[in-house]
Coordinates of C-alpha atoms in Angstrom, one line a residue:
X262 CA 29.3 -23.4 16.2
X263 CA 26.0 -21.7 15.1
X264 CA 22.8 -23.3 16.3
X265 CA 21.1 -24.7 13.3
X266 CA 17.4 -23.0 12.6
X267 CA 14.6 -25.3 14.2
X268 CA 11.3 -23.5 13.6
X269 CA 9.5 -20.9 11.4
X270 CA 7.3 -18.2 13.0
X271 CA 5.1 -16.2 10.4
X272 CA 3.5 -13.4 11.4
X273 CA 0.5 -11.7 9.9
X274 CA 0.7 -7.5 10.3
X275 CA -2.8 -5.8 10.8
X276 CA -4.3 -6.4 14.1
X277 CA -1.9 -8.1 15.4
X278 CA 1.8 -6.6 15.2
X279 CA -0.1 -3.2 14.5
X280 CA -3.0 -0.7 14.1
X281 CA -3.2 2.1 11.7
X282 CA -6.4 3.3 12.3
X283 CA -7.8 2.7 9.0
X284 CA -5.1 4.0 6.9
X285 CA -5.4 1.5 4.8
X286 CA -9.2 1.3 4.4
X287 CA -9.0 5.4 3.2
X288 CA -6.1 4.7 1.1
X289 CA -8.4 2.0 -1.1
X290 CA -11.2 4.6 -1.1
X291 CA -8.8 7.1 -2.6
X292 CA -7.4 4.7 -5.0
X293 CA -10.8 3.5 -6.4
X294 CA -12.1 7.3 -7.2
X295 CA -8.5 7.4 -8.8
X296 CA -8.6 4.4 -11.1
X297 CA -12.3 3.6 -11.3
X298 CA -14.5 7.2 -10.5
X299 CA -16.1 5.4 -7.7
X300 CA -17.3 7.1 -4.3
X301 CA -17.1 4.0 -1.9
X302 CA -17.1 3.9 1.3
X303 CA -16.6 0.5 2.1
X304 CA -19.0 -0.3 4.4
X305 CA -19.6 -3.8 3.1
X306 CA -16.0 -4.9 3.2
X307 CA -14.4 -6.6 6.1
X308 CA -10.7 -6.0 5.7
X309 CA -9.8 -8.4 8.8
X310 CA -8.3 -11.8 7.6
X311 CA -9.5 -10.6 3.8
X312 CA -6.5 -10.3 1.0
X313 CA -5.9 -7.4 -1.3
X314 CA -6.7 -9.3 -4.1
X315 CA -9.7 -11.1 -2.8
X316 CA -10.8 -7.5 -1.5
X317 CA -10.7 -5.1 -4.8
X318 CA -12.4 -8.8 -6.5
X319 CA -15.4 -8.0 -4.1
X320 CA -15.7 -4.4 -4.6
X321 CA -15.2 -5.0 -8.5
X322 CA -18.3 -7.2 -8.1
X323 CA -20.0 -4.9 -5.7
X324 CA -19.4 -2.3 -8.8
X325 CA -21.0 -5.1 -11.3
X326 CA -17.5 -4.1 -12.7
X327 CA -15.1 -6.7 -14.3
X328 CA -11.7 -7.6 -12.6
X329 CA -9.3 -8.9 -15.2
X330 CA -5.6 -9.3 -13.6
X331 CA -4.5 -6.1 -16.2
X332 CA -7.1 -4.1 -13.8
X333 CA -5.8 -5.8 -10.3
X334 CA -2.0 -4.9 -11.4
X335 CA -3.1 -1.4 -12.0
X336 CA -4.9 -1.1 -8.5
X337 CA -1.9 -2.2 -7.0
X338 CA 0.2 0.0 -8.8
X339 CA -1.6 3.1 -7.1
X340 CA -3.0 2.0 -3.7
X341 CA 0.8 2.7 -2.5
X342 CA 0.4 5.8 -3.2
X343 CA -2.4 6.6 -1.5
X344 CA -1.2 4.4 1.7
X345 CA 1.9 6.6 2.0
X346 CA -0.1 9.4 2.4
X347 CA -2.5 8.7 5.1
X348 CA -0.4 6.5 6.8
X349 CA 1.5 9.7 6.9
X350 CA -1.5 11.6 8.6
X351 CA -2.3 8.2 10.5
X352 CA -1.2 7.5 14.1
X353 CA 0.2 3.9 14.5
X354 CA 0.3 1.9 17.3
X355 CA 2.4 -0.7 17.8
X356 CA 0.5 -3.6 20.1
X357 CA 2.2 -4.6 23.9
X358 CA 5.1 -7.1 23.9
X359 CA 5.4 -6.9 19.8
X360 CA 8.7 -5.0 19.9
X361 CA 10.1 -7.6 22.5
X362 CA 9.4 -11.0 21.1
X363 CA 10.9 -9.5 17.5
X364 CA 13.7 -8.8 19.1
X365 CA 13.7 -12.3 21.3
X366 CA 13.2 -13.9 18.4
X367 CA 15.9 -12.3 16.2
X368 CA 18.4 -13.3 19.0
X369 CA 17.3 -17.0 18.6
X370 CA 19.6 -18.6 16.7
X371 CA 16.7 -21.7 16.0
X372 CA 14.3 -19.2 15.1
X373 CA 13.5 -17.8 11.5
X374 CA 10.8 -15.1 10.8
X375 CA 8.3 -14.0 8.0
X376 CA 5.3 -12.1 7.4
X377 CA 2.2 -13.2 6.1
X378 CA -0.3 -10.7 5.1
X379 CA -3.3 -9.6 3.2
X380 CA -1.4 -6.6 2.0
X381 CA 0.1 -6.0 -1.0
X382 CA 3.9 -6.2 -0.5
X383 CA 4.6 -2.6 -1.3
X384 CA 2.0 -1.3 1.2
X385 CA 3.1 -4.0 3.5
X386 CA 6.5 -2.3 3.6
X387 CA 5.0 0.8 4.3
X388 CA 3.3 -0.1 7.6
X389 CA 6.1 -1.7 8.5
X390 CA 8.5 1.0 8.1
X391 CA 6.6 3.3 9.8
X392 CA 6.1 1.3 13.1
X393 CA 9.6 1.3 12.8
X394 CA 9.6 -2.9 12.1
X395 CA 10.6 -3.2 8.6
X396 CA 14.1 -4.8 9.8
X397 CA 12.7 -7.7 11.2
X398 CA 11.1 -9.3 8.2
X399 CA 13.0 -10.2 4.4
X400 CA 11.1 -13.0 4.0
X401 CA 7.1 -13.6 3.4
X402 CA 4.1 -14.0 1.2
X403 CA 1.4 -10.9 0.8
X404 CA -2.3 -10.2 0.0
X405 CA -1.5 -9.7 -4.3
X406 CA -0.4 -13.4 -4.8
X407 CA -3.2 -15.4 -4.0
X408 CA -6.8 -14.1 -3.0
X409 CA -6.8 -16.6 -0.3
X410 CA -5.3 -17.0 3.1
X411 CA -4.8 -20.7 3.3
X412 CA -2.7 -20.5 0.1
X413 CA -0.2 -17.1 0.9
X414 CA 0.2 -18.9 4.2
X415 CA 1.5 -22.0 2.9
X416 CA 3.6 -19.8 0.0
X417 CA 5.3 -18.1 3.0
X418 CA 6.2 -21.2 4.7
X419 CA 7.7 -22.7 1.9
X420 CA 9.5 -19.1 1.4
X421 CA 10.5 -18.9 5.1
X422 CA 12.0 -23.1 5.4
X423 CA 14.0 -22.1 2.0
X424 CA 15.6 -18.7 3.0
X425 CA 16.7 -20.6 6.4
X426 CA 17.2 -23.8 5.2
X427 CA 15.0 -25.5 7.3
X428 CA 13.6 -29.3 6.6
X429 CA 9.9 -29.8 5.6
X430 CA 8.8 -31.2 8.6
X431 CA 10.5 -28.3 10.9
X432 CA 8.1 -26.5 13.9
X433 CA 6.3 -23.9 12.5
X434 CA 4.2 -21.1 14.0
X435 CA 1.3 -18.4 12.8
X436 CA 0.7 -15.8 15.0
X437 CA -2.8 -13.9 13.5
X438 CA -5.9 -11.9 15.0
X439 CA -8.2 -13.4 12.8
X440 CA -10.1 -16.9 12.8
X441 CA -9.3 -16.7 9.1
X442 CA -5.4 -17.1 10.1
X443 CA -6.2 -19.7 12.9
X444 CA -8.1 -21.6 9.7
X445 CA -4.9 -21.6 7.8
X446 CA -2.5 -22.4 10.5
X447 CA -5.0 -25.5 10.5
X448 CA -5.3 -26.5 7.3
X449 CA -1.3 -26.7 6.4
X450 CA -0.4 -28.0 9.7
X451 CA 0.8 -24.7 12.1
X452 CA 0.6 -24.5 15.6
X453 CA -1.8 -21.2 15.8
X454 CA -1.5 -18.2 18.4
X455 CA -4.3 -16.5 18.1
X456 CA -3.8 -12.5 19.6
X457 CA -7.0 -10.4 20.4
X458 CA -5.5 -7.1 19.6
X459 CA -7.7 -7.0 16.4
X460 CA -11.3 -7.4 16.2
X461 CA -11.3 -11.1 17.7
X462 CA -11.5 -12.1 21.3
X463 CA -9.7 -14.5 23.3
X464 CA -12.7 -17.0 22.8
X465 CA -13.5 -16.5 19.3
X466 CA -10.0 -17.9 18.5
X467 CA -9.7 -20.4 20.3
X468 CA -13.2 -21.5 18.7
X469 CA -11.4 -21.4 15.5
X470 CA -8.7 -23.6 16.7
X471 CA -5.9 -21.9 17.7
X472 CA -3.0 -23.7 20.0
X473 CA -3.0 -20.7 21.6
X474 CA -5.0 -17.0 22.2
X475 CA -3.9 -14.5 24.6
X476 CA -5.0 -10.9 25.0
X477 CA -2.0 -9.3 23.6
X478 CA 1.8 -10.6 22.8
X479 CA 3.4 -9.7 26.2
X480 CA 1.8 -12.9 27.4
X481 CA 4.2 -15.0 28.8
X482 CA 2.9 -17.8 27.6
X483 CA 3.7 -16.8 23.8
X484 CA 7.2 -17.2 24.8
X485 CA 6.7 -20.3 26.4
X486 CA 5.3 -21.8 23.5
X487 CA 7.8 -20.6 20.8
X488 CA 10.4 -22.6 23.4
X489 CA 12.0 -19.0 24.0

């Protein structure tokens, strides 16, 4: 008999499965001289624990430019573009112990996994494919559905407990490099690992509440914690 699935683990992608060296920052900057004419460098954005949405939102107020949804859909239409080719000139590393507890995890029969990310789903794809992950993650929730964390967070919960069946009250994980994913993981009731492989230490998670923060995923105690 198959073990029934008895916990969701979501999974945010920048920072903390992977790096891409700011692929994804250059691949905006090319997009906005695309669509908009603009010569941007960025400087004022902080991409960690930000959403796509909430992010061309700021720069379109940065710009004193408007930002109707008709505008949004059309930025997302092309930023793809752009992120398949410097991801393609990009070198991407893949943090220690990510690989293994994917593949720990697939092997769980109680286990199921999503992403949650600020990414747009099509570039979201991308990064994964590269770093050679896309096969671990169907399900999720992603950076052009909501501008804020707390609210794609709880959209790929809800995603994740329906594609495995799993009841509302089930165990349920985020792992994130951000204090903005330890504040979600908070807010709709997640047990929060923290991971400093992005710009956040050990202590500046656990500050913003995680369960959990270790340097990287190789941490035994990760394992420990999902019950693997």
């Amino acid at each position: 008999m198959t073990s029934p699935v008895t916990q969701a683990v979501l999974f945010d992608i920048d920072g903390t499965l992977l790096d891409f060296h700011q692929a994804g920052k250059r691949a905006f900057s090319l997009a906005l001289a695309e669509q908009f004419g603009w010569v941007d460098d960025l400087s004022y954005i902080q991409f960690a624990g930000a959403t796509d949405l909430d992010v061309i939102r700021r720069i379109c107020t940065h710009h004193d430019h408007p930002c109707s949804p008709a505008i949004e859909a059309a930025f997302f239409e092309t930023l793809p573009r752009h992120l398949t080719r410097t991801a393609a000139s990009s070198h991407v590393t893949v943090f220690p112990g990510v690989r293994s507890l994917l593949t720990e995890l697939e092997r769980d029969a109680g286990s199921a996994v999503g992403l949650v990310t600020g990414n747009i789903e099509a570039c979201a794809r991308i990064k994964l494919k590269q770093a050679g992950l896309e096969g671990s993650f169907t399900v999720g929730a992603f950076g052009h559905e909501h501008a804020d964390r707390v609210s794609i967070t709880r959209l790929a919960l809800d995603r994740v407990r329906a594609h495995a069946h799993l009841p509302h009250d089930c165990r349920a994980f985020l792992i994130g490099d951000t204090p903005a994913d330890m504040h979600a993981a908070a807010v709709i009731g997640l047990s929060g690992i923290g991971v400093a492989t992005g710009h956040y230490s050990v202590g500046d998670l656990q500050e913003a509440g995680a369960s959990l923060a270790v340097e990287n995923l190789s941490d035994p105690a990760v394992r420990k914690w999902l019950g693997l």
